[in-house]
Amino acid sequence: MSSSSLFQSSPFSFQCKTSLPHTPSKSNFIFYAHSQHESSKSPSHNNNDASSPPLPPALSKNRRPADENIRDEARRKSVTYTHRFSAKYVPFNADPSSTESYSLDEIVYRSQSGGLLDVQHDIEALKKHDGKYWRSLFDSRVGKTTWPYGSGVWSKKEWVLPEIDSDDIVSAFEGNSNLFWAERFGMHYLGMNDLWVKHCGISHTGSFKDLGMTVLVSQVNRLIKMKRPIVGVGCASTGDTSAALSAYCASANIPSIVFLPANKISIAQLVQPIANNALVLSLDTDFDGCMHLIRQVTAELPIYLANSLNSLRLEGQKTAAIEILQQFDWQVPDWVIVPGGNLGNIYAFYKGFHMCKELGLVDRIPRLVCAQAANANPLYLYFKSGWKEFKPVRANTTFASAIQIGDPVSIDRAVYALKNSDGIVEEATEEELMDAMAQADSTGMFICPHTGVALASLIKLREKGIIGPTDRTVVVSTAHGLKFTQSKTDYHLKNIKDMACKFANQTKAVKADFGSIMDVLQKHLPSKAPKF
């Protein structure tokens, strides 16, 4: 059956195009403040005006009526005012003379030349407020339940999707994730006293992908309400993207379709889109093959593409960088290490840090490190060649399955981020990443293999003397360890072929009697007694 006959009974006209004409809507011109009691000007900021989100005074103690939910409350208290913040799609890293741009309300993924797009904010409008203003505004929203600003992403709404109506936002109050002081791992294994792990995997679906998906699905929700020809949202995935997409689509009652490489993701990852009622297609190929197919399908059918080729995702992911700065009271760390697969995330972190510097919240950005699995390392090889020539690779199987990508979509974005942050690329073998994961877990963490790649890369950079013992370093943890219990189990049972598993902690079979238990404890405890 042809694509035209497949949808001929639909009320929409499905002549798929890469871009659609922009139809202005009310939310292009009206911005909704998050509560009426916040509409007064802050006396400490004389650059605050009717066109900007006001800083809140002391919060009202009045509780909303029992029959009113937080969306209703936000709608009732909202104050409309004309705003000057906007964003649009432009070709990524375009020549300054380029005039090519698209409304965010258009369905477009590539520039006219076939290159990547980027979301460009009206920086001059944002600069009408100083860094102190933006720091105060963002800090005032942290941890609140006010819709939608309790989200770590939407607390930065003006820097993400400034024109979206709050009623269209689909959020699970994602973000605001823990910045974990890795005290024991840092001191015991690395001699570092200022090592931190940003646990982005402590999120709604257990990965950092929620940060980008709330933005993308919110915009799709807006487009559907604008009668754009969209019947669902689709993605290729190595696991976590499909989980995030299916959860947010289910919340908004939007159909989701996911292409997964057969037998290459964990059961915990596979069950998430199934449970969230997505159409799950298990394909006999790898991620790169799935990505090729989803791009073909979305070019023919009115299915919105949700992979990080779509630059909306990166707008949400960049807020994790802003969160890190908030959590350090706006002090900039020396290093941030990010696992890299499709490579959108390293650029997202760069973009978040760069916006904070450009708008005066901080005076510099950290050096970035992209950490790759040696079995899927095209960026590492490109870096080691002195950025001479990029060559995709055929990704081999890796325990860090989410970054098992040989032809990353965001290669140009990643190179740009690294060059502009004095960044570097490091790699980790399978044994190195699994050992690092076991070491981290033994100090109280419970991380994913991708974080193991980042920590193993950190160990190498410490050994080389590139990262110093007092450098404030943040390792980005991208997913929850509970999604990868099989690989952890196999490691501790020493069931991994050709791997020593030298940090394995095996269970001990003991007879169920007091004497046998005492024998084991008396042998074990002296070697484990704390040393002060």
Coordinates of C-alpha atoms in Angstrom, one line a residue:
M1 CA 0.0 0.0 0.0
S2 CA 1.4 3.4 -0.9
S3 CA 1.8 6.2 1.7
S4 CA -0.8 8.3 0.0
S5 CA -3.5 5.5 0.1
L6 CA -2.5 4.7 3.7
F7 CA -3.6 8.0 4.9
Q8 CA -6.3 9.0 2.3
S9 CA -9.1 8.8 4.9
S10 CA -7.4 11.2 7.3
P11 CA -8.8 14.7 7.8
F12 CA -5.3 16.2 7.1
S13 CA -3.6 16.6 3.7
F14 CA -0.4 14.6 4.0
Q15 CA 1.8 16.0 1.3
C16 CA 5.0 15.7 3.3
K17 CA 7.5 18.6 2.9
T18 CA 10.7 19.4 4.7
S19 CA 9.1 22.7 5.8
L20 CA 5.7 24.2 6.1
P21 CA 4.5 27.8 5.9
H22 CA 4.5 29.5 9.2
T23 CA 1.1 30.4 10.6
P24 CA 1.3 33.1 13.4
S25 CA -0.5 32.2 16.6
K26 CA -1.4 34.0 19.7
S27 CA 1.6 32.5 21.6
N28 CA 4.0 34.1 19.1
F29 CA 3.1 37.5 20.6
I30 CA 1.9 36.8 24.1
F31 CA 4.0 35.4 26.9
Y32 CA 2.4 34.0 30.1
A33 CA 3.9 35.0 33.4
H34 CA 3.9 32.1 35.9
S35 CA 1.7 33.8 38.5
Q36 CA -0.1 37.0 39.1
H37 CA 1.6 37.7 42.3
E38 CA 4.9 37.7 40.4
S39 CA 3.8 40.4 38.0
S40 CA 5.3 43.4 39.9
K41 CA 8.7 44.7 39.1
S42 CA 11.6 43.7 41.2
P43 CA 13.0 46.8 42.9
S44 CA 16.5 45.4 42.7
H45 CA 16.4 45.1 38.9
N46 CA 15.7 48.4 37.1
N47 CA 16.0 46.6 33.7
N48 CA 12.9 44.5 34.4
D49 CA 9.9 45.7 32.4
A50 CA 6.5 44.5 31.1
S51 CA 8.3 42.5 28.3
S52 CA 10.2 40.2 30.7
P53 CA 9.4 37.5 33.2
P54 CA 9.3 39.2 36.6
L55 CA 11.3 38.1 39.5
P56 CA 9.1 36.8 42.3
P57 CA 8.6 38.5 45.7
A58 CA 7.8 36.3 48.7
L59 CA 5.4 33.5 47.6
S60 CA 1.8 33.6 48.6
K61 CA 0.8 31.2 51.3
N62 CA -2.7 30.7 49.9
R63 CA -3.3 27.2 48.7
R64 CA -5.2 26.6 45.4
P65 CA -8.8 25.4 45.6
A66 CA -9.2 21.7 46.0
D67 CA -10.9 21.2 42.7
E68 CA -8.2 23.1 40.8
N69 CA -5.0 21.4 39.4
I70 CA -1.7 23.1 38.8
R71 CA -2.4 23.8 35.1
D72 CA -5.7 25.5 36.1
E73 CA -3.9 27.5 38.8
A74 CA -1.2 28.7 36.4
R75 CA -3.8 29.6 33.9
R76 CA -5.9 31.6 36.4
K77 CA -2.9 33.4 37.8
S78 CA -1.2 34.1 34.5
V79 CA -0.7 37.6 33.4
T80 CA -0.3 38.3 29.7
Y81 CA 2.2 40.8 28.4
T82 CA 4.0 41.3 25.1
H83 CA 7.4 39.8 25.2
R84 CA 10.5 40.2 23.1
F85 CA 12.1 36.8 23.4
S86 CA 12.0 34.5 20.4
A87 CA 13.9 31.7 18.7
K88 CA 14.2 30.2 15.3
Y89 CA 15.9 27.5 13.3
V90 CA 19.1 28.5 11.4
P91 CA 21.7 26.5 9.6
F92 CA 24.3 25.2 12.1
N93 CA 27.5 27.2 12.2
A94 CA 26.3 29.2 9.2
D95 CA 28.2 32.1 7.6
P96 CA 27.2 35.4 9.3
S97 CA 25.9 36.6 6.0
S98 CA 23.3 33.8 5.8
T99 CA 19.7 34.8 5.9
E100 CA 18.2 31.3 5.9
S101 CA 16.0 30.7 8.9
Y102 CA 12.7 28.9 9.8
S103 CA 10.1 29.3 12.4
L104 CA 10.1 26.7 15.1
D105 CA 6.5 26.0 14.0
E106 CA 7.8 24.6 10.7
I107 CA 8.5 20.9 10.3
V108 CA 12.1 21.0 9.1
Y109 CA 15.2 19.0 10.1
R110 CA 17.9 20.1 7.6
S111 CA 19.1 23.3 6.0
Q112 CA 18.8 23.9 2.3
S113 CA 22.3 22.6 1.8
G114 CA 21.4 19.4 3.7
G115 CA 23.3 20.4 6.8
L116 CA 22.3 20.5 10.5
L117 CA 20.0 23.1 12.0
D118 CA 20.4 24.9 15.3
V119 CA 18.0 26.8 17.5
Q120 CA 19.1 30.4 17.6
H121 CA 17.7 32.7 20.3
D122 CA 17.4 36.4 20.1
I123 CA 20.4 37.1 22.2
E124 CA 20.1 40.8 22.0
A125 CA 16.6 40.6 23.6
L126 CA 17.9 38.4 26.3
K127 CA 20.8 40.7 27.0
K128 CA 18.4 43.5 28.0
H129 CA 18.6 41.7 31.3
D130 CA 21.9 41.2 33.1
G131 CA 23.4 38.1 34.4
K132 CA 22.3 38.8 38.0
Y133 CA 18.7 39.0 36.8
W134 CA 18.8 35.6 35.0
R135 CA 20.5 34.0 37.9
S136 CA 17.9 35.2 40.3
L137 CA 15.0 34.2 38.1
F138 CA 16.3 30.7 37.5
D139 CA 17.2 30.2 41.2
S140 CA 13.7 31.4 42.3
R141 CA 12.1 28.5 40.3
V142 CA 14.1 25.6 41.5
G143 CA 12.1 22.9 43.2
K144 CA 8.8 24.6 43.0
T145 CA 5.6 23.0 41.8
T146 CA 4.4 26.0 39.9
W147 CA 3.5 24.9 36.4
P148 CA 5.7 24.5 34.4
Y149 CA 8.6 26.1 36.2
G150 CA 9.2 23.2 38.7
S151 CA 10.9 21.4 35.8
G152 CA 14.6 21.8 35.6
V153 CA 14.1 22.4 31.9
W154 CA 11.1 24.7 31.9
S155 CA 12.6 26.8 34.8
K156 CA 14.7 28.1 31.9
K157 CA 11.7 28.5 29.6
E158 CA 12.9 31.9 28.1
W159 CA 16.1 30.2 27.0
V160 CA 14.4 27.0 25.7
L161 CA 11.1 27.7 23.9
P162 CA 10.2 31.3 24.7
E163 CA 7.1 31.4 22.6
I164 CA 5.3 28.2 23.6
D165 CA 2.1 28.5 25.7
S166 CA 2.5 26.8 29.0
D167 CA -0.7 24.9 28.3
D168 CA 1.0 23.1 25.5
I169 CA 4.0 21.9 27.6
V170 CA 4.3 18.2 28.3
S171 CA 6.5 17.8 31.4
A172 CA 7.2 15.3 34.2
F173 CA 9.1 17.9 36.2
E174 CA 12.3 16.5 34.8
G175 CA 15.8 17.8 35.5
N176 CA 16.9 19.2 38.9
S177 CA 19.0 16.0 39.1
N178 CA 21.5 15.3 41.8
L179 CA 25.1 16.6 41.6
F180 CA 26.8 13.9 43.6
W181 CA 30.1 14.5 45.4
A182 CA 32.1 11.4 44.5
E183 CA 34.2 11.9 47.6
R184 CA 35.4 8.3 48.1
F185 CA 35.9 7.4 44.4
G186 CA 37.8 10.6 43.8
M187 CA 40.1 10.2 46.8
H188 CA 40.6 6.5 46.8
Y189 CA 41.1 5.9 43.0
L190 CA 42.2 9.3 41.7
G191 CA 43.6 11.4 44.5
M192 CA 41.0 14.1 43.7
N193 CA 39.0 16.1 46.3
D194 CA 36.6 17.9 44.0
L195 CA 35.1 15.2 41.8
W196 CA 31.4 15.3 41.1
V197 CA 28.9 13.2 39.2
K198 CA 25.9 14.8 37.6
H199 CA 23.2 12.1 37.8
C200 CA 21.1 12.9 34.8
G201 CA 19.8 9.3 34.9
I202 CA 17.8 10.1 38.0
S203 CA 14.9 11.3 35.9
H204 CA 11.4 10.2 34.9
T205 CA 12.5 7.4 32.5
G206 CA 16.0 6.9 33.9
S207 CA 18.1 8.8 31.4
F208 CA 19.1 12.4 30.4
K209 CA 16.9 11.9 27.2
D210 CA 14.0 13.2 29.2
L211 CA 15.5 16.7 29.2
G212 CA 15.3 17.0 25.4
M213 CA 12.1 15.0 24.9
T214 CA 10.0 17.2 27.1
V215 CA 10.9 20.1 24.7
L216 CA 10.3 18.1 21.5
V217 CA 7.0 16.5 22.5
S218 CA 5.8 19.9 23.9
Q219 CA 6.5 21.5 20.5
V220 CA 4.7 18.6 18.7
N221 CA 1.8 19.1 21.1
R222 CA 1.7 22.7 20.0
L223 CA 1.9 21.8 16.3
I224 CA -0.9 19.3 16.6
K225 CA -3.1 22.0 18.2
M226 CA -2.2 24.2 15.2
K227 CA -3.5 21.5 12.9
R228 CA -0.1 20.6 11.5
P229 CA -0.1 17.3 9.6
I230 CA 1.4 15.0 12.3
V231 CA 0.0 11.6 13.1
G232 CA 2.8 10.5 15.5
V233 CA 6.4 10.9 16.6
G234 CA 9.1 8.4 15.7
C235 CA 12.7 7.7 16.6
A236 CA 15.6 5.3 16.1
S237 CA 17.0 4.3 19.4
T238 CA 19.5 2.3 21.3
G239 CA 17.1 2.3 24.3
D240 CA 16.9 5.5 26.2
T241 CA 15.5 7.7 23.5
S242 CA 12.6 5.3 22.9
A243 CA 11.8 5.2 26.6
A244 CA 11.7 9.0 26.9
L245 CA 9.8 9.5 23.6
S246 CA 7.1 6.9 24.5
A247 CA 6.6 8.2 28.0
Y248 CA 6.1 11.8 27.0
C249 CA 3.9 10.9 24.0
A250 CA 1.8 8.7 26.3
S251 CA 1.4 11.6 28.7
A252 CA 0.2 13.8 25.8
N253 CA -1.9 11.1 24.1
I254 CA 0.3 11.3 21.0
P255 CA 1.2 8.0 19.1
S256 CA 4.9 7.0 19.2
I257 CA 6.8 4.7 16.9
V258 CA 10.3 3.4 17.8
F259 CA 12.8 1.6 15.7
L260 CA 15.1 -0.6 17.9
P261 CA 18.1 -2.8 16.8
A262 CA 17.1 -6.3 17.6
N263 CA 18.9 -8.0 20.6
K264 CA 21.1 -5.0 21.2
I265 CA 19.5 -3.2 24.1
S266 CA 18.8 -4.3 27.7
I267 CA 15.4 -5.8 28.7
A268 CA 14.9 -2.9 31.1
Q269 CA 15.2 -0.5 28.2
L270 CA 13.1 -2.5 25.8
V271 CA 10.2 -2.8 28.2
Q272 CA 9.8 0.9 28.7
P273 CA 8.4 1.8 25.2
I274 CA 6.3 -1.4 25.3
A275 CA 4.8 -0.4 28.6
N276 CA 4.2 3.1 27.4
N277 CA 2.1 1.7 24.5
A278 CA 4.5 2.7 21.7
L279 CA 4.6 0.8 18.3
V280 CA 7.9 -1.0 18.8
L281 CA 9.7 -2.2 15.7
S282 CA 12.6 -4.6 16.4
L283 CA 14.8 -4.4 13.3
D284 CA 17.6 -6.8 12.2
T285 CA 20.2 -4.0 12.0
D286 CA 22.3 -1.7 14.2
F287 CA 21.4 1.8 15.4
D288 CA 22.9 3.4 12.3
G289 CA 20.6 1.2 10.2
C290 CA 17.6 2.1 12.3
M291 CA 18.5 5.8 11.9
H292 CA 18.7 5.5 8.1
L293 CA 15.3 3.8 8.0
I294 CA 13.5 6.3 10.3
R295 CA 14.8 9.2 8.2
Q296 CA 13.3 7.5 5.1
V297 CA 10.0 6.9 6.8
T298 CA 9.6 10.4 8.2
A299 CA 10.4 11.8 4.8
E300 CA 7.4 9.9 3.4
L301 CA 4.8 9.9 6.2
P302 CA 3.6 12.6 8.5
I303 CA 5.6 11.2 11.5
Y304 CA 7.6 13.8 13.4
L305 CA 11.3 12.9 13.8
A306 CA 12.5 12.8 17.4
N307 CA 16.2 11.9 17.1
S308 CA 18.8 14.4 18.0
L309 CA 19.1 15.4 14.3
N310 CA 16.2 17.5 15.5
S311 CA 17.8 20.4 17.2
L312 CA 14.8 20.9 19.6
R313 CA 16.1 18.1 21.7
L314 CA 19.4 19.9 22.4
E315 CA 17.5 22.9 23.8
G316 CA 16.3 20.8 26.7
Q317 CA 19.6 18.9 27.2
K318 CA 21.6 22.2 27.4
T319 CA 19.7 23.0 30.7
A320 CA 21.8 20.3 32.5
A321 CA 24.8 22.6 32.0
I322 CA 23.0 25.5 33.5
E323 CA 21.9 23.3 36.4
I324 CA 25.5 22.4 37.1
L325 CA 26.4 26.1 37.4
Q326 CA 23.4 26.7 39.6
Q327 CA 24.4 23.8 41.9
F328 CA 27.9 25.3 42.2
D329 CA 26.4 28.7 43.1
W330 CA 27.3 29.9 39.6
Q331 CA 31.0 28.9 39.9
V332 CA 32.4 27.3 36.8
P333 CA 34.0 23.8 37.1
D334 CA 37.3 23.2 35.4
W335 CA 36.3 20.1 33.4
V336 CA 33.0 18.4 32.3
I337 CA 33.2 14.9 30.9
V338 CA 30.3 13.7 28.8
P339 CA 29.9 10.2 27.2
G340 CA 29.5 10.5 23.5
G341 CA 27.6 8.4 20.9
N342 CA 25.4 10.3 18.5
L343 CA 27.2 13.4 19.9
G344 CA 24.3 15.8 20.4
N345 CA 24.8 15.9 24.1
I346 CA 28.4 17.3 24.1
Y347 CA 27.2 20.2 21.9
A348 CA 24.1 20.7 24.2
F349 CA 26.4 21.1 27.2
Y350 CA 28.6 23.5 25.3
K351 CA 25.6 25.5 24.2
G352 CA 24.3 25.8 27.8
F353 CA 27.6 26.9 29.2
H354 CA 28.2 29.3 26.3
M355 CA 24.8 31.0 26.7
C356 CA 25.5 31.5 30.4
K357 CA 28.8 33.2 29.5
E358 CA 27.4 35.2 26.7
L359 CA 24.6 36.5 28.9
G360 CA 26.8 37.4 31.8
L361 CA 25.9 34.7 34.3
V362 CA 29.5 33.4 34.4
D363 CA 32.8 34.7 33.0
R364 CA 34.1 31.5 31.3
I365 CA 33.1 28.0 30.3
P366 CA 34.7 24.7 31.4
R367 CA 36.9 22.5 29.2
L368 CA 34.8 19.7 27.8
V369 CA 35.8 16.0 27.4
C370 CA 33.9 13.7 25.1
A371 CA 34.4 10.0 26.3
Q372 CA 33.8 7.3 23.7
A373 CA 33.8 3.5 23.9
A374 CA 36.8 2.1 22.0
N375 CA 34.4 -0.2 20.1
A376 CA 32.5 2.8 18.7
N377 CA 35.0 5.6 18.6
P378 CA 34.7 7.7 15.3
L379 CA 35.1 11.0 17.1
Y380 CA 38.1 9.8 19.1
L381 CA 39.8 8.7 15.8
Y382 CA 39.0 12.0 14.2
F383 CA 40.5 13.9 17.2
K384 CA 43.6 11.8 17.2
S385 CA 44.1 12.6 13.5
G386 CA 44.2 16.3 14.3
W387 CA 40.7 16.8 12.9
K388 CA 42.0 16.0 9.4
E389 CA 39.4 13.7 8.1
F390 CA 36.3 12.2 9.6
K391 CA 35.5 8.6 8.8
P392 CA 32.4 6.7 10.1
V393 CA 33.2 3.3 11.6
R394 CA 31.2 0.1 12.0
A395 CA 30.4 0.2 15.7
N396 CA 31.2 -3.1 17.5
T397 CA 29.3 -4.4 20.4
T398 CA 29.9 -2.5 23.6
F399 CA 28.4 -2.7 27.1
A400 CA 27.8 1.0 26.7
S401 CA 25.1 0.2 24.2
A402 CA 23.5 3.7 24.1
I403 CA 26.7 5.0 22.5
Q404 CA 27.3 2.1 20.1
I405 CA 27.1 4.5 17.1
G406 CA 29.6 4.5 14.3
D407 CA 28.2 7.3 12.1
P408 CA 27.0 10.0 14.6
V409 CA 24.5 12.6 13.3
S410 CA 25.9 15.4 15.4
I411 CA 29.6 15.0 14.5
D412 CA 29.9 18.6 13.3
R413 CA 28.2 19.9 16.4
A414 CA 30.6 17.9 18.6
V415 CA 33.7 19.1 16.8
Y416 CA 32.5 22.7 17.1
A417 CA 31.9 22.3 20.8
L418 CA 35.3 20.7 21.5
K419 CA 37.2 23.3 19.4
N420 CA 35.5 26.2 21.2
S421 CA 36.0 24.8 24.7
D422 CA 39.6 23.7 24.3
G423 CA 38.2 20.2 24.6
I424 CA 39.6 16.7 24.1
V425 CA 38.4 13.2 23.3
E426 CA 39.3 10.1 25.2
E427 CA 38.3 6.4 24.8
A428 CA 37.8 3.4 27.1
T429 CA 38.0 -0.3 26.3
E430 CA 35.3 -2.7 27.4
E431 CA 37.4 -3.9 30.3
E432 CA 38.3 -0.4 31.3
L433 CA 34.7 0.8 31.3
M434 CA 33.4 -2.2 33.2
D435 CA 36.2 -2.0 35.8
A436 CA 35.5 1.7 36.3
M437 CA 31.8 1.0 36.7
A438 CA 32.5 -1.6 39.3
Q439 CA 34.9 0.7 41.2
A440 CA 32.3 3.5 41.2
D441 CA 29.6 1.1 42.4
S442 CA 31.9 -0.1 45.2
T443 CA 32.0 3.5 46.6
G444 CA 28.3 3.9 46.7
M445 CA 27.3 4.8 43.2
F446 CA 25.3 2.6 40.9
I447 CA 26.1 3.8 37.5
C448 CA 25.5 2.8 33.9
P449 CA 28.2 1.5 31.5
H450 CA 28.2 4.9 29.7
T451 CA 29.2 6.6 32.9
G452 CA 31.8 3.9 33.2
V453 CA 33.2 5.1 29.9
A454 CA 33.4 8.6 31.3
L455 CA 35.1 7.6 34.5
A456 CA 37.5 5.3 32.7
S457 CA 38.5 8.3 30.5
L458 CA 38.9 10.4 33.6
I459 CA 41.3 7.8 35.1
K460 CA 43.4 8.0 31.9
L461 CA 43.4 11.7 31.9
R462 CA 44.5 11.8 35.6
E463 CA 47.3 9.3 34.8
K464 CA 48.5 11.5 31.9
G465 CA 48.5 14.5 34.2
I466 CA 46.0 16.4 32.0
I467 CA 43.4 16.7 34.8
G468 CA 45.0 17.8 38.1
P469 CA 44.2 16.5 41.6
T470 CA 42.5 19.7 42.6
D471 CA 40.6 20.4 39.4
R472 CA 36.9 20.7 39.9
T473 CA 35.6 18.0 37.6
V474 CA 32.1 16.9 36.7
V475 CA 31.3 13.6 35.1
V476 CA 27.9 13.4 33.4
S477 CA 26.1 10.2 34.2
T478 CA 23.6 9.7 31.4
A479 CA 21.4 6.8 32.6
H480 CA 20.3 4.9 35.7
G481 CA 22.3 1.8 36.6
L482 CA 19.2 -0.3 37.1
K483 CA 18.7 -0.4 33.3
F484 CA 21.9 -2.4 33.1
T485 CA 21.7 -5.1 35.8
Q486 CA 22.5 -7.9 33.4
S487 CA 26.0 -6.6 32.5
K488 CA 26.6 -5.8 36.2
T489 CA 25.6 -9.3 37.2
D490 CA 27.7 -10.9 34.5
Y491 CA 30.7 -8.9 35.6
H492 CA 30.4 -9.9 39.3
L493 CA 29.9 -13.5 38.4
K494 CA 32.9 -13.3 36.1
N495 CA 30.8 -14.5 33.2
I496 CA 32.3 -12.1 30.6
K497 CA 34.5 -13.8 28.1
D498 CA 38.1 -12.6 28.0
M499 CA 37.6 -10.2 30.8
A500 CA 39.4 -10.5 34.2
C501 CA 36.6 -8.7 36.1
K502 CA 39.2 -7.8 38.7
F503 CA 36.8 -5.9 40.9
A504 CA 34.1 -8.6 40.9
N505 CA 32.3 -9.1 44.2
Q506 CA 31.0 -12.7 44.2
T507 CA 28.4 -14.0 46.6
K508 CA 29.6 -16.8 48.9
A509 CA 27.6 -20.0 49.4
V510 CA 27.7 -20.7 53.2
K511 CA 26.0 -23.4 55.2
A512 CA 23.2 -22.2 57.3
D513 CA 24.9 -22.6 60.7
F514 CA 26.5 -20.2 63.1
G515 CA 30.0 -21.8 62.9
S516 CA 30.3 -21.6 59.1
I517 CA 29.1 -18.0 59.1
M518 CA 31.6 -17.0 61.8
D519 CA 34.4 -18.7 59.8
V520 CA 33.7 -16.6 56.8
L521 CA 33.3 -13.3 58.8
Q522 CA 36.5 -13.8 60.7
K523 CA 38.4 -14.2 57.4
H524 CA 36.7 -11.4 55.7
L525 CA 36.4 -8.6 58.2
P526 CA 40.1 -7.9 59.1
S527 CA 40.8 -7.1 55.4
K528 CA 37.8 -4.8 55.2
A529 CA 38.1 -2.9 58.5
P530 CA 38.1 0.9 58.0
K531 CA 41.5 2.5 58.2
F532 CA 41.7 6.0 59.6

